[in-house]
């Protein structure tokens, strides 16, 4: 009987030689989010507010809709987060001079300071976890995660939808 090429990659019993990516990444992601929560709480931020601060800079280049898409948030639900950040003077929302229906978003100096302080505290905790890996493995993991997280296959999907945009 001819041997199937896929059979060579699976141990006896027909199971693949490794766990699914989601089976490995999701529990890790949940643990990382749980570890981040006390840091976010200490800085008065929600996960969504932190995601907004991470995706903005001082140059008003993003619309609210583009920001929502970039952080994979529902554009109608992100408004309350933006309202809160603006009220706290962490972001600027201003009408686009070319289209007053559009709001341009940017960080304030205080928003940048809070983002940077929060990110440093979060990454300090991550460093303890990453320290378990040899230096070369650590660098390879970070490169691989960056490559996969910015993959057009992932970034071209609308929030909450499984199919690619056309």
CSV table of C-alpha atoms in Angstrom, one decimal:
chain,number,residue,atom,x,y,z
A,1,UNK,CA,0.0,0.0,0.0
A,2,UNK,CA,1.3,3.4,-0.9
A,3,UNK,CA,2.3,5.6,2.0
A,4,UNK,CA,0.6,9.0,2.2
A,5,UNK,CA,3.0,12.0,2.7
A,6,UNK,CA,0.9,13.3,5.5
A,7,UNK,CA,1.2,10.0,7.3
A,8,UNK,CA,4.9,10.5,7.6
A,9,UNK,CA,4.3,13.7,9.7
A,10,UNK,CA,1.9,12.2,12.2
A,11,UNK,CA,2.8,9.7,14.9
A,12,UNK,CA,0.9,6.4,15.1
A,13,UNK,CA,-2.6,7.0,16.1
A,14,UNK,CA,-3.1,9.8,13.4
A,15,UNK,CA,-2.4,12.7,15.8
A,16,UNK,CA,-0.2,15.6,14.6
A,17,UNK,CA,3.3,15.8,16.1
A,18,UNK,CA,2.5,19.1,17.8
A,19,UNK,CA,-0.4,20.9,19.5
A,20,UNK,CA,-2.5,23.4,17.4
A,21,UNK,CA,-1.1,27.0,17.6
A,22,UNK,CA,-4.2,28.2,19.3
A,23,UNK,CA,-3.9,25.5,21.9
A,24,UNK,CA,-0.5,26.8,22.8
A,25,UNK,CA,-1.0,30.6,22.3
A,26,UNK,CA,-4.4,31.1,23.8
A,27,UNK,CA,-3.6,29.9,27.3
A,28,UNK,CA,-0.3,31.9,27.2
A,29,UNK,CA,-2.2,35.0,26.0
A,30,UNK,CA,-4.7,34.6,28.8
A,31,UNK,CA,-1.9,34.3,31.4
A,32,UNK,CA,-0.2,37.4,29.9
A,33,UNK,CA,-3.4,39.4,30.0
A,34,UNK,CA,-4.0,38.3,33.6
A,35,UNK,CA,-0.5,39.4,34.5
A,36,UNK,CA,-1.0,42.8,32.7
A,37,UNK,CA,-4.3,43.6,34.5
A,38,UNK,CA,-2.8,44.7,37.8
A,39,UNK,CA,-0.4,47.0,35.9
A,40,UNK,CA,-3.3,48.5,33.8
A,41,UNK,CA,-5.4,48.9,37.0
A,42,UNK,CA,-2.5,50.7,38.7
A,43,UNK,CA,-2.3,53.1,35.7
A,44,UNK,CA,-6.1,53.6,35.4
A,45,UNK,CA,-6.4,51.9,32.0
A,46,UNK,CA,-8.6,49.2,30.5
A,47,UNK,CA,-7.1,46.8,28.0
A,48,UNK,CA,-8.9,48.7,25.2
A,49,UNK,CA,-7.6,52.1,26.4
A,50,UNK,CA,-4.1,50.6,26.5
A,51,UNK,CA,-4.5,49.2,23.0
A,52,UNK,CA,-5.6,52.7,21.8
A,53,UNK,CA,-2.6,54.4,23.4
A,54,UNK,CA,-0.2,51.8,21.8
A,55,UNK,CA,-1.5,52.5,18.4
A,56,UNK,CA,-1.4,56.3,18.4
A,57,UNK,CA,1.4,58.8,18.3
A,58,UNK,CA,1.6,62.5,18.3
A,59,UNK,CA,0.8,62.9,14.6
A,60,UNK,CA,-2.9,62.9,13.9
A,61,UNK,CA,-3.0,60.4,11.2
A,62,UNK,CA,-5.7,57.9,12.1
A,63,UNK,CA,-9.5,58.2,11.9
A,64,UNK,CA,-11.6,56.6,14.6
A,65,UNK,CA,-12.7,53.9,12.2
A,66,UNK,CA,-9.1,53.1,11.1
A,67,UNK,CA,-8.0,52.9,14.7
A,68,UNK,CA,-10.8,50.6,15.6
A,69,UNK,CA,-9.8,48.3,12.6
A,70,UNK,CA,-6.2,48.4,13.6
A,71,UNK,CA,-6.8,47.3,17.2
A,72,UNK,CA,-9.6,44.9,16.0
A,73,UNK,CA,-12.3,46.7,18.0
A,74,UNK,CA,-15.9,47.4,17.1
A,75,UNK,CA,-15.9,51.0,15.8
A,76,UNK,CA,-19.1,51.8,17.7
A,77,UNK,CA,-17.8,50.4,21.0
A,78,UNK,CA,-14.5,52.2,20.8
A,79,UNK,CA,-16.2,55.6,21.1
A,80,UNK,CA,-16.7,55.4,24.9
A,81,UNK,CA,-13.0,54.5,25.3
A,82,UNK,CA,-11.9,57.5,23.1
A,83,UNK,CA,-14.3,59.7,25.1
A,84,UNK,CA,-12.7,58.7,28.4
A,85,UNK,CA,-9.1,59.1,27.0
A,86,UNK,CA,-10.0,62.5,25.7
A,87,UNK,CA,-11.7,63.6,28.9
A,88,UNK,CA,-8.5,62.5,30.7
A,89,UNK,CA,-6.4,64.6,28.2
A,90,UNK,CA,-4.5,61.5,27.0
A,91,UNK,CA,-5.6,61.9,23.4
A,92,UNK,CA,-6.7,64.7,21.1
A,93,UNK,CA,-9.7,64.2,18.8
A,94,UNK,CA,-10.0,66.9,16.2
A,95,UNK,CA,-12.0,67.3,13.0
A,96,UNK,CA,-10.1,66.6,9.8
A,97,UNK,CA,-9.8,69.9,8.0
A,98,UNK,CA,-10.5,68.1,4.7
A,99,UNK,CA,-13.6,66.2,6.0
A,100,UNK,CA,-15.2,67.5,9.2
A,101,UNK,CA,-17.2,64.3,9.6
A,102,UNK,CA,-13.9,62.5,10.3
A,103,UNK,CA,-12.0,62.7,13.6
A,104,UNK,CA,-8.2,62.6,13.6
A,105,UNK,CA,-6.6,61.1,16.7
A,106,UNK,CA,-3.3,61.7,18.4
A,107,UNK,CA,-1.6,61.3,21.7
A,108,UNK,CA,-1.0,64.1,24.1
A,109,UNK,CA,2.3,64.4,25.9
A,110,UNK,CA,0.5,63.0,29.0
A,111,UNK,CA,-0.9,60.1,26.9
A,112,UNK,CA,2.6,59.3,25.6
A,113,UNK,CA,4.0,59.4,29.1
A,114,UNK,CA,1.3,57.1,30.5
A,115,UNK,CA,1.6,54.7,27.5
A,116,UNK,CA,5.4,54.5,27.9
A,117,UNK,CA,5.3,54.0,31.6
A,118,UNK,CA,2.6,51.3,31.4
A,119,UNK,CA,4.4,49.5,28.6
A,120,UNK,CA,7.7,49.5,30.5
A,121,UNK,CA,6.0,48.0,33.5
A,122,UNK,CA,4.2,45.3,31.4
A,123,UNK,CA,7.4,44.5,29.5
A,124,UNK,CA,9.3,44.2,32.8
A,125,UNK,CA,7.0,41.4,33.8
A,126,UNK,CA,7.4,39.8,30.4
A,127,UNK,CA,11.2,39.9,30.7
A,128,UNK,CA,10.9,37.5,33.7
A,129,UNK,CA,9.0,35.0,31.5
A,130,UNK,CA,11.3,35.5,28.5
A,131,UNK,CA,14.3,35.0,30.8
A,132,UNK,CA,13.4,31.3,30.9
A,133,UNK,CA,14.6,31.0,27.3
A,134,UNK,CA,18.1,30.9,26.0
A,135,UNK,CA,19.0,34.2,24.3
A,136,UNK,CA,18.9,32.8,20.7
A,137,UNK,CA,15.5,31.1,21.4
A,138,UNK,CA,14.2,34.3,22.9
A,139,UNK,CA,15.2,36.4,19.9
A,140,UNK,CA,13.7,33.9,17.5
A,141,UNK,CA,10.4,33.7,19.4
A,142,UNK,CA,10.1,37.5,19.4
A,143,UNK,CA,10.9,37.7,15.7
A,144,UNK,CA,8.4,34.9,14.9
A,145,UNK,CA,5.7,36.5,17.0
A,146,UNK,CA,6.2,39.8,15.3
A,147,UNK,CA,6.1,38.2,11.9
A,148,UNK,CA,3.0,36.3,12.6
A,149,UNK,CA,1.2,39.1,14.3
A,150,UNK,CA,1.7,41.4,11.4
A,151,UNK,CA,1.0,38.8,8.7
A,152,UNK,CA,-1.3,40.2,6.0
A,153,UNK,CA,-3.4,37.0,6.4
A,154,UNK,CA,-4.3,38.1,10.0
A,155,UNK,CA,-4.3,41.9,9.5
A,156,UNK,CA,-6.6,41.7,6.5
A,157,UNK,CA,-9.5,40.3,8.5
A,158,UNK,CA,-12.3,42.4,9.8
A,159,UNK,CA,-12.9,42.1,13.6
A,160,UNK,CA,-15.2,39.3,14.4
A,161,UNK,CA,-15.1,37.8,10.8
A,162,UNK,CA,-13.3,34.8,9.6
A,163,UNK,CA,-12.9,35.7,6.0
A,164,UNK,CA,-10.4,38.0,4.3
A,165,UNK,CA,-11.5,41.4,3.0
A,166,UNK,CA,-11.5,41.9,-0.7
